Short mmCIF file of C-alpha atoms and ligand atoms in Angstrom, two decimals:
data_model
loop_
_atom_site.label_atom_id
_atom_site.label_comp_id
_atom_site.label_asym_id
_atom_site.label_seq_id
_atom_site.Cartn_x
_atom_site.Cartn_y
_atom_site.Cartn_z
CA MET A 1 -1.32 10.65 -13.08
CA ILE A 2 -3.73 12.02 -10.18
CA GLY A 3 -1.88 13.18 -6.50
CA GLY A 4 1.64 14.05 -6.47
CA GLY A 5 2.20 11.98 -3.52
CA GLN A 6 5.59 9.14 -3.58
CA LEU A 7 3.69 6.49 -5.44
CA ALA A 8 2.98 9.36 -8.73
CA ARG A 9 7.18 10.41 -8.10
CA MET A 10 7.68 6.98 -8.75
CA THR A 11 5.31 6.48 -11.24
CA HIS A 12 7.39 8.97 -13.43
CA GLN A 13 10.27 7.91 -12.23
CA ALA A 14 9.95 3.66 -14.68
CA ALA A 15 8.02 6.65 -17.13
CA VAL A 16 11.07 8.03 -18.03
CA ALA A 17 12.57 4.94 -19.58
CA LEU A 18 9.69 3.86 -21.37
CA GLY A 19 10.39 7.56 -23.25
CA GLN A 20 6.74 8.85 -21.30
CA SER A 21 7.14 11.54 -19.33
CA LEU A 22 3.53 11.74 -16.37
CA ARG A 23 1.80 14.91 -16.09
CA VAL A 24 1.04 15.00 -12.49
CA LEU A 25 -2.10 16.73 -10.37
CA SER A 26 -0.56 17.70 -7.88
CA GLY A 27 -2.19 20.03 -4.28
CA THR A 28 1.05 21.90 -4.16
CA ALA A 29 4.33 22.17 -6.08
CA GLY A 30 6.15 20.97 -3.05
CA GLU A 31 4.61 17.32 -3.81
CA PRO A 32 6.72 14.47 -4.27
CA ALA A 33 6.13 14.12 -8.25
CA ALA A 34 5.56 17.64 -8.87
CA LEU A 35 9.35 18.04 -7.63
CA VAL A 36 10.01 15.41 -10.75
CA SER A 37 7.46 16.16 -13.09
CA PRO A 38 8.04 18.79 -15.27
CA ASP A 39 4.37 18.70 -16.19
CA VAL A 40 2.61 19.28 -13.04
CA VAL A 41 -1.44 20.82 -12.65
CA LEU A 42 -1.87 22.74 -9.60
CA GLY A 43 -5.18 22.12 -8.15
CA SER A 44 -7.78 19.56 -6.40
CA HIS A 45 -8.14 15.79 -6.98
CA THR A 46 -11.96 16.99 -5.87
CA ASP A 47 -12.17 19.88 -7.98
CA LEU A 48 -14.08 18.84 -11.39
CA ASP A 49 -12.21 21.13 -13.34
CA ALA A 50 -8.93 20.25 -12.21
CA LEU A 51 -8.92 17.19 -13.40
CA ARG A 52 -9.87 18.13 -16.51
CA ARG A 53 -6.85 20.39 -17.44
CA ALA A 54 -4.77 17.05 -15.79
CA ALA A 55 -6.58 14.87 -18.57
CA VAL A 56 -6.33 17.15 -21.01
CA GLY A 57 -4.27 15.15 -24.08
CA ALA A 58 -3.08 12.62 -22.11
CA HIS A 59 -3.25 8.76 -23.01
CA ALA A 60 -4.70 7.97 -20.32
CA LEU A 61 -5.37 9.09 -16.79
CA THR A 62 -5.03 6.97 -13.54
CA PHE A 63 -4.09 7.79 -9.68
CA ASP A 64 -1.73 7.55 -7.05
CA HIS A 65 -4.97 7.50 -3.93
CA GLU A 66 -8.14 6.27 -4.05
CA HIS A 67 -9.71 9.79 -3.28
CA VAL A 68 -10.91 11.04 -6.25
CA PRO A 69 -15.05 11.41 -6.48
CA THR A 70 -16.92 8.35 -8.33
CA GLU A 71 -18.76 11.09 -10.21
CA HIS A 72 -16.28 13.39 -11.25
CA LEU A 73 -14.94 10.34 -12.73
CA ASP A 74 -18.25 9.34 -14.22
CA VAL A 75 -18.21 12.65 -15.94
CA LEU A 76 -14.89 12.87 -17.28
CA VAL A 77 -15.36 8.98 -19.16
CA ALA A 78 -18.89 10.63 -20.07
CA GLU A 79 -16.26 13.28 -21.32
CA GLY A 80 -14.14 10.68 -23.74
CA VAL A 81 -10.91 10.58 -21.53
CA ASN A 82 -9.63 7.07 -21.16
CA VAL A 83 -9.48 6.97 -17.04
CA GLN A 84 -7.68 3.29 -16.31
CA PRO A 85 -8.77 1.96 -13.64
CA PRO A 86 -12.20 2.70 -14.23
CA PRO A 87 -13.92 3.83 -12.12
CA GLN A 88 -16.36 1.09 -12.14
CA ALA A 89 -13.35 -1.43 -11.00
CA LEU A 90 -11.86 1.79 -8.74
CA VAL A 91 -15.32 1.99 -6.75
CA TYR A 92 -14.28 -1.13 -5.33
CA ALA A 93 -11.25 0.13 -3.55
CA GLN A 94 -13.04 3.26 -3.02
CA ASP A 95 -15.86 1.78 -0.74
CA LYS A 96 -15.41 -0.68 1.65
CA LEU A 97 -18.78 -2.11 1.95
CA ALA A 98 -18.91 -2.10 -2.05
CA MET A 99 -15.72 -4.23 -1.79
CA ARG A 100 -17.31 -6.50 1.07
CA ARG A 101 -20.41 -7.15 -0.41
CA LYS A 102 -19.05 -7.68 -4.33
CA LEU A 103 -16.53 -10.13 -2.50
CA ARG A 104 -18.89 -11.75 -0.63
CA GLU A 105 -21.23 -12.23 -4.06
CA LEU A 106 -18.29 -13.64 -6.06
CA GLY A 107 -17.11 -16.43 -2.94
CA ALA A 108 -14.06 -15.05 -2.74
CA PRO A 109 -13.67 -15.25 1.88
CA VAL A 110 -14.33 -11.95 3.61
CA PRO A 111 -14.66 -11.69 7.37
CA GLU A 112 -18.74 -11.58 8.93
CA PHE A 113 -19.29 -8.08 8.06
CA ALA A 114 -22.38 -5.26 8.22
CA GLU A 115 -23.31 -2.01 7.19
CA VAL A 116 -23.67 0.82 10.11
CA THR A 117 -26.25 3.43 9.81
CA TRP A 118 -26.66 4.06 13.50
CA ALA A 119 -25.32 2.79 17.14
CA GLU A 120 -27.28 -0.45 17.52
CA ASP A 121 -25.98 -1.77 14.41
CA VAL A 122 -22.75 -2.49 15.86
CA GLN A 123 -24.04 -4.46 19.10
CA LYS A 124 -26.25 -6.31 17.32
CA PHE A 125 -23.45 -7.04 15.25
CA GLY A 126 -21.21 -7.53 18.32
CA ALA A 127 -24.09 -9.78 19.58
CA GLU A 128 -24.18 -12.14 16.82
CA HIS A 129 -20.22 -12.75 16.00
CA GLY A 130 -18.85 -11.88 19.24
CA TRP A 131 -16.20 -8.73 21.00
CA PRO A 132 -14.20 -7.49 20.00
CA VAL A 133 -15.33 -5.91 16.42
CA VAL A 134 -13.66 -3.38 13.97
CA ILE A 135 -15.34 -0.83 13.00
CA LYS A 136 -14.35 0.79 9.47
CA ALA A 137 -14.91 4.46 7.30
CA VAL A 138 -16.35 3.03 4.85
CA ARG A 139 -14.65 5.93 2.68
CA GLY A 140 -11.01 7.63 2.57
CA GLY A 141 -8.96 6.49 4.89
CA TYR A 142 -5.59 4.76 5.00
CA ASP A 143 -2.74 3.83 6.67
CA GLY A 144 -5.37 2.90 9.43
CA ARG A 145 -6.62 5.85 10.38
CA GLY A 146 -10.53 5.37 10.16
CA VAL A 147 -10.02 1.56 11.31
CA TRP A 148 -11.10 1.22 15.21
CA ILE A 149 -10.99 -2.23 16.80
CA THR A 150 -12.68 -2.55 20.23
CA GLY A 151 -14.57 -5.25 22.50
CA ASP A 152 -16.01 -2.61 24.50
CA PRO A 153 -19.83 -2.20 24.00
CA GLU A 154 -19.75 1.07 25.56
CA GLU A 155 -16.60 2.37 23.32
CA ALA A 156 -18.18 1.32 19.92
CA GLU A 157 -21.05 3.07 20.85
CA ARG A 158 -18.69 6.22 21.12
CA ILE A 159 -17.48 5.64 18.43
CA VAL A 160 -19.98 5.12 16.24
CA ALA A 161 -22.03 8.15 17.51
CA ARG A 162 -18.43 10.58 17.07
CA GLU A 163 -18.10 9.59 13.31
CA LEU A 164 -21.75 9.24 11.79
CA ASP A 165 -22.14 12.86 13.53
CA ARG A 166 -18.68 13.74 11.61
CA GLY A 167 -20.82 12.67 8.44
CA VAL A 168 -18.46 9.78 8.39
CA ALA A 169 -20.16 6.14 6.58
CA LEU A 170 -18.95 3.48 8.17
CA MET A 171 -19.43 -0.26 8.73
CA VAL A 172 -18.10 -3.14 10.70
CA GLU A 173 -17.01 -6.48 10.67
CA GLN A 174 -15.63 -9.04 13.15
CA LYS A 175 -11.77 -9.17 13.99
CA VAL A 176 -10.05 -12.17 12.19
CA GLU A 177 -7.51 -14.17 14.22
CA MET A 178 -4.55 -13.62 12.31
CA ARG A 179 -1.03 -15.29 12.33
CA ARG A 180 -0.17 -12.62 9.61
CA GLU A 181 -1.21 -10.46 6.80
CA LEU A 182 0.15 -10.49 3.08
CA SER A 183 -0.47 -8.86 -0.41
CA ALA A 184 -1.05 -10.62 -3.76
CA MET A 185 -0.12 -8.07 -6.43
CA VAL A 186 -1.69 -8.48 -9.79
CA ALA A 187 -1.54 -6.24 -12.55
CA ARG A 188 -4.43 -6.32 -15.71
CA SER A 189 -4.24 -4.87 -18.77
CA PRO A 190 -6.95 -3.53 -21.08
CA PHE A 191 -6.57 -6.13 -23.79
CA GLY A 192 -6.98 -8.69 -20.50
CA GLN A 193 -3.34 -10.09 -19.85
CA GLY A 194 -2.42 -10.66 -16.04
CA ALA A 195 0.57 -10.66 -14.10
CA THR A 196 0.78 -12.38 -10.21
CA TRP A 197 4.29 -10.80 -8.06
CA PRO A 198 5.13 -13.61 -5.71
CA VAL A 199 3.39 -13.29 -2.75
CA VAL A 200 4.67 -10.78 -0.03
CA GLU A 201 4.50 -10.71 4.14
CA THR A 202 4.07 -7.45 5.15
CA VAL A 203 4.16 -6.31 9.07
CA GLN A 204 2.40 -3.59 9.89
CA ARG A 205 3.10 -1.15 13.36
CA ASP A 206 0.31 0.98 14.19
CA GLY A 207 -1.94 0.09 11.39
CA GLN A 208 1.09 0.62 9.39
CA CYS A 209 3.18 -1.22 6.88
CA ALA A 210 6.48 -1.07 8.21
CA VAL A 211 8.16 -4.41 6.80
CA VAL A 212 7.64 -6.47 3.23
CA LEU A 213 9.63 -9.35 3.14
CA ALA A 214 9.16 -10.90 -0.42
CA PRO A 215 8.58 -14.11 -1.52
CA ALA A 216 6.10 -14.38 2.07
CA PRO A 217 8.15 -16.72 4.20
CA GLU A 218 6.83 -20.00 5.57
CA LEU A 219 4.13 -20.20 2.47
CA SER A 220 3.11 -23.29 1.41
CA SER A 221 2.77 -23.11 -2.84
CA ALA A 222 -0.71 -24.64 -2.73
CA VAL A 223 -1.54 -20.99 -0.34
CA ALA A 224 0.92 -18.75 -2.08
CA GLU A 225 -1.08 -20.17 -5.55
CA GLU A 226 -4.55 -19.85 -3.75
CA ALA A 227 -3.69 -15.99 -3.12
CA GLU A 228 -2.72 -15.43 -6.94
CA GLU A 229 -5.62 -17.34 -8.44
CA LEU A 230 -7.88 -14.84 -6.36
CA ALA A 231 -6.40 -11.90 -7.04
CA LEU A 232 -5.74 -12.83 -11.02
CA ARG A 233 -9.37 -13.55 -10.53
CA ILE A 234 -10.16 -10.46 -8.98
CA ALA A 235 -8.60 -8.19 -11.45
CA SER A 236 -10.55 -9.70 -13.91
CA VAL A 237 -14.29 -10.23 -12.76
CA LEU A 238 -14.04 -6.36 -11.54
CA GLY A 239 -12.46 -5.36 -14.98
CA VAL A 240 -8.84 -3.97 -12.97
CA VAL A 241 -6.77 -1.91 -15.07
CA GLY A 242 -3.77 -0.93 -13.95
CA ALA A 243 -1.95 -2.78 -10.02
CA MET A 244 -3.36 -3.60 -7.92
CA ALA A 245 -2.68 -5.49 -4.19
CA VAL A 246 -5.33 -7.70 -3.06
CA GLU A 247 -4.10 -6.96 1.55
CA LEU A 248 -5.01 -10.78 2.60
CA PHE A 249 -5.02 -12.19 6.13
CA GLU A 250 -4.01 -15.22 7.13
CA THR A 251 -5.74 -16.86 10.12
CA VAL A 252 -4.21 -18.71 12.74
CA ASP A 253 -5.62 -22.03 10.79
CA GLY A 254 -3.97 -20.93 7.83
CA ASP A 255 -6.78 -20.28 5.88
CA LEU A 256 -6.98 -16.66 3.55
CA VAL A 257 -9.65 -14.03 4.51
CA VAL A 258 -9.55 -10.24 2.02
CA ASN A 259 -8.93 -7.62 3.70
CA GLU A 260 -9.63 -4.59 0.79
CA LEU A 261 -8.39 -3.68 -2.96
CA ALA A 262 -6.03 -0.73 -3.81
CA MET A 263 -5.86 -0.67 -7.22
CA ARG A 264 -2.73 1.54 -7.81
CA PRO A 265 1.09 0.59 -6.90
CA HIS A 266 1.00 -0.43 -3.43
CA ASN A 267 3.79 -0.31 -0.32
CA SER A 268 3.55 -3.75 -0.34
CA GLY A 269 5.23 -3.71 -4.53
CA HIS A 270 8.00 -1.94 -3.44
CA TRP A 271 10.16 -4.35 -2.84
CA THR A 272 9.78 -5.11 -6.93
CA MET A 273 12.30 -1.83 -7.65
CA ASP A 274 15.17 -3.64 -6.73
CA GLY A 275 13.81 -7.38 -6.38
CA ALA A 276 12.21 -8.52 -9.51
CA ARG A 277 12.37 -8.01 -13.15
CA THR A 278 9.96 -5.70 -13.84
CA SER A 279 8.85 -3.66 -11.08
CA GLN A 280 5.83 -2.60 -9.70
CA PHE A 281 5.37 1.38 -11.27
CA GLU A 282 6.72 0.07 -14.61
CA GLN A 283 3.47 -2.52 -14.61
CA HIS A 284 1.46 -0.36 -14.34
CA LEU A 285 2.49 1.99 -16.48
CA ARG A 286 2.61 -0.56 -19.28
CA ALA A 287 -1.13 -1.56 -18.04
CA VAL A 288 -2.48 1.34 -18.25
CA LEU A 289 -1.20 2.08 -21.68
CA ASP A 290 -2.42 -1.30 -22.93
CA TYR A 291 1.39 -3.08 -23.63
CA PRO A 292 2.43 -6.29 -23.25
CA LEU A 293 2.90 -6.49 -19.23
CA GLY A 294 6.87 -7.60 -17.84
CA ASP A 295 8.54 -10.15 -16.19
CA THR A 296 7.18 -10.62 -12.50
CA SER A 297 9.60 -13.09 -11.29
CA ALA A 298 11.62 -12.22 -8.44
CA LEU A 299 15.36 -11.54 -9.63
CA VAL A 300 17.08 -13.30 -5.89
CA PRO A 301 15.01 -15.53 -2.93
CA LEU A 302 14.15 -13.09 -0.40
CA THR A 303 13.96 -8.53 -0.74
CA VAL A 304 13.15 -6.63 1.93
CA MET A 305 11.89 -3.36 2.04
CA ALA A 306 11.78 -0.99 5.05
CA ASN A 307 10.08 2.42 4.95
CA VAL A 308 11.51 4.74 6.09
CA LEU A 309 8.98 6.31 8.60
CA GLY A 310 9.33 10.12 10.08
CA ALA A 311 11.09 9.88 14.22
CA GLU A 312 9.48 11.30 17.09
CA THR A 313 11.61 13.87 16.57
CA ALA A 314 13.38 14.46 13.55
CA PRO A 315 17.69 13.78 14.52
CA GLU A 316 19.60 16.89 13.85
CA MET A 317 22.13 15.05 11.62
CA SER A 318 21.01 15.78 7.79
CA MET A 319 19.19 13.50 5.61
CA ASP A 320 22.25 13.66 3.42
CA GLU A 321 24.73 12.90 6.04
CA ARG A 322 22.54 9.78 7.10
CA VAL A 323 22.92 8.76 3.71
CA HIS A 324 26.12 8.94 3.58
CA HIS A 325 26.94 7.23 6.65
CA LEU A 326 24.12 4.60 5.41
CA PHE A 327 26.65 3.92 2.14
CA ALA A 328 29.35 3.67 3.91
CA ARG A 329 28.01 0.55 6.12
CA MET A 330 25.95 -1.06 4.02
CA PRO A 331 26.81 -0.19 -0.20
CA ASP A 332 23.67 -3.00 -0.74
CA ALA A 333 20.91 -1.06 0.35
CA LYS A 334 19.07 0.10 -2.16
CA VAL A 335 17.20 4.20 -0.97
CA HIS A 336 14.49 5.25 -2.21
CA LEU A 337 13.47 8.62 -0.80
CA TYR A 338 10.37 10.67 -0.90
CA HIS A 339 11.70 14.22 -0.80
CA LYS A 340 9.30 14.88 2.14
CA GLY A 341 9.22 17.14 5.08
CA GLU A 342 9.95 14.15 8.29
CA ARG A 343 6.65 14.31 10.50
CA PRO A 344 6.76 11.65 13.04
CA HIS A 345 5.40 8.14 11.12
CA ARG A 346 4.74 9.17 7.99
CA LYS A 347 6.21 7.48 5.14
CA ILE A 348 9.22 9.54 4.13
CA GLY A 349 11.12 6.66 2.05
CA HIS A 350 11.93 3.42 1.84
CA VAL A 351 14.93 0.72 1.96
CA ASN A 352 15.10 -2.74 -0.65
CA LEU A 353 17.68 -4.78 0.24
CA VAL A 354 17.87 -7.87 -2.24
CA GLY A 355 19.29 -10.60 -1.07
CA GLY A 356 22.72 -13.16 -2.26
CA ALA A 357 22.71 -15.98 -2.45
CA GLY A 358 20.38 -18.34 0.27
CA SER A 359 17.32 -19.88 0.63
CA ILE A 360 14.00 -18.33 1.73
CA ASP A 361 13.24 -21.76 4.05
CA ASP A 362 16.22 -21.00 6.07
CA PRO A 363 15.26 -19.12 8.64
CA GLU A 364 18.80 -17.03 9.80
CA TYR A 365 19.02 -16.22 6.14
CA VAL A 366 15.32 -14.76 6.40
CA ALA A 367 16.06 -13.17 9.90
CA ALA A 368 19.58 -11.93 8.70
CA LEU A 369 18.37 -10.05 5.57
CA ARG A 370 15.13 -8.51 7.45
CA GLU A 371 17.51 -7.61 10.55
CA ARG A 372 19.85 -5.33 8.17
CA ALA A 373 16.99 -3.55 6.52
CA GLU A 374 15.21 -2.73 9.57
CA ARG A 375 18.16 -1.16 10.83
CA ALA A 376 19.37 0.95 7.97
CA ALA A 377 15.64 2.10 7.60
CA HIS A 378 15.42 3.33 11.13
CA TRP A 379 18.98 4.58 10.72
CA LEU A 380 17.66 7.25 8.39
CA SER A 381 15.46 7.74 10.04
CA HIS A 382 16.40 8.16 13.70
CA ALA A 383 20.11 8.73 12.90
CA GLU A 384 20.42 5.72 15.21
CA TRP A 385 22.07 2.26 14.45
CA THR A 386 19.66 -0.56 16.31
CA ASP A 387 23.08 -2.51 17.51
CA GLY A 388 25.28 0.34 18.74
CA TRP A 389 27.26 0.56 15.44
CA ASP A 390 29.44 4.19 15.86
CA GLU A 391 30.13 4.72 11.72
CA HIS A 392 32.95 7.02 13.18
CA ALA A 393 35.20 3.92 14.70
CA GLY A 394 34.13 2.24 12.09
CA ASP A 395 37.22 0.30 10.00
CA GLY A 396 36.13 0.96 6.76
CA ASN A 397 35.30 -2.75 5.52
CA GLY A 398 31.08 -1.47 5.64
CA GLU A 399 29.98 -5.10 7.16
P1 LIG B 1 -6.75 0.95 5.47
O1 LIG B 1 -7.90 1.35 4.52
O2 LIG B 1 -6.65 2.48 6.81
O3 LIG B 1 -5.37 0.41 5.27
P2 LIG B 1 -7.29 -1.51 6.42
O4 LIG B 1 -8.77 -1.81 6.53
O5 LIG B 1 -6.32 -2.12 5.85
O6 LIG B 1 -7.20 -0.10 6.69
O7 LIG B 1 -6.64 -1.94 8.07
C1 LIG B 1 -5.78 -1.26 9.09
C2 LIG B 1 -4.90 -2.69 9.93
O8 LIG B 1 -6.11 -2.57 10.29
C3 LIG B 1 -4.68 -3.44 9.08
O9 LIG B 1 -3.86 -4.19 8.38
C4 LIG B 1 -5.06 -4.98 10.03
O10 LIG B 1 -4.15 -4.84 10.60
C5 LIG B 1 -6.52 -4.11 10.99
N1 LIG B 1 -7.52 -4.79 10.18
C6 LIG B 1 -8.54 -3.96 9.70
N2 LIG B 1 -9.32 -5.33 9.41
C7 LIG B 1 -9.65 -5.93 10.13
C8 LIG B 1 -10.05 -7.64 10.45
N3 LIG B 1 -11.39 -7.12 9.64
N4 LIG B 1 -9.33 -8.03 11.65
C9 LIG B 1 -8.51 -7.61 12.21
N5 LIG B 1 -7.14 -6.53 11.72
C10 LIG B 1 -8.07 -6.02 10.89
#
């Protein structure tokens, strides 16, 4: 796997159960996956020779991010490496403009968009489609970096001038009036088998995923089916192999619009580690290795995933002690830590809470589980309980 981040770390965890071992190409020995795999190649994902060293003898080569230059992947394929997803599919997760064009060609719902080669392009787009607009870096963005939303033509001009000057290729699109964000995750094997997990709601804060509700509450079965079919169709038409997230906006009118594609395990699928019959990490491996895919059904009516994000100032209490107190209070919290240094807003782990008996149509059931998941994640980030609970004064009975 190219990339030594948390996605590679968790994919390695799934590989172990399949009697496999994941070799990782990691920038440093201290990255999350390099710390757990016995087979680490140190090097950069932009260095063709490093990519070759990682690929030697491997059944397949896959990714924990989309930043490997397409031309390097084409070389590896020509040299006989089994690159999955193949570069001609992966490019639609790497290049937002190519993705928008392709999806429009397929008749998938996308916002109006245009390429930006000089400031005038954004002014023209705003005049035609209205303000505010969303300016995006065509390549290389993540967690909202490389996305600028503005209603001010002068600010737009400044952003475009600054970014073009830095050599960043840009596009512009309409700001979607949305009710919320959803994600439809799917996996596809080279054999052509496809499987979708239930559609989830992703809650974003500051352009970054904070919470996932799986499945998405208050989603009609017609819209859920539409999203799953769309994801399967995109995977099949593009020839995707592995896991893919189709990030969606649900508009205020209840329609779906595609935001972007990620061809790898994805934050919106972390809930599957504890809440689905097959996790996205195992499924990604099964797909890439061309095994039959696993059952994707949910185990319970609702699973909530909350990201553990680095606090502004890391708490004095050690993570070890925080985990200790969390387990004392919430024995059912499933903690996944990435062994990353705590820096503000950095994703350092996540917590899954797998719901008990109840119904996704019961707002109180949903709110209660969500509150507990967010409380657990906040505790791990900040060493503070959102409800003021005192862990030393606890009655010893948990919650
Ligand atoms: P990244 O690749 O960094 O994840 P995205 O394209 O997913 O960037 O955008 C990050 C966030 O910005 C989205 O999750 C959404 O909240 C917001 N956003 C992006 N595009 C639009 C749009 N066209 N309309 C409204 N909000 C948007």
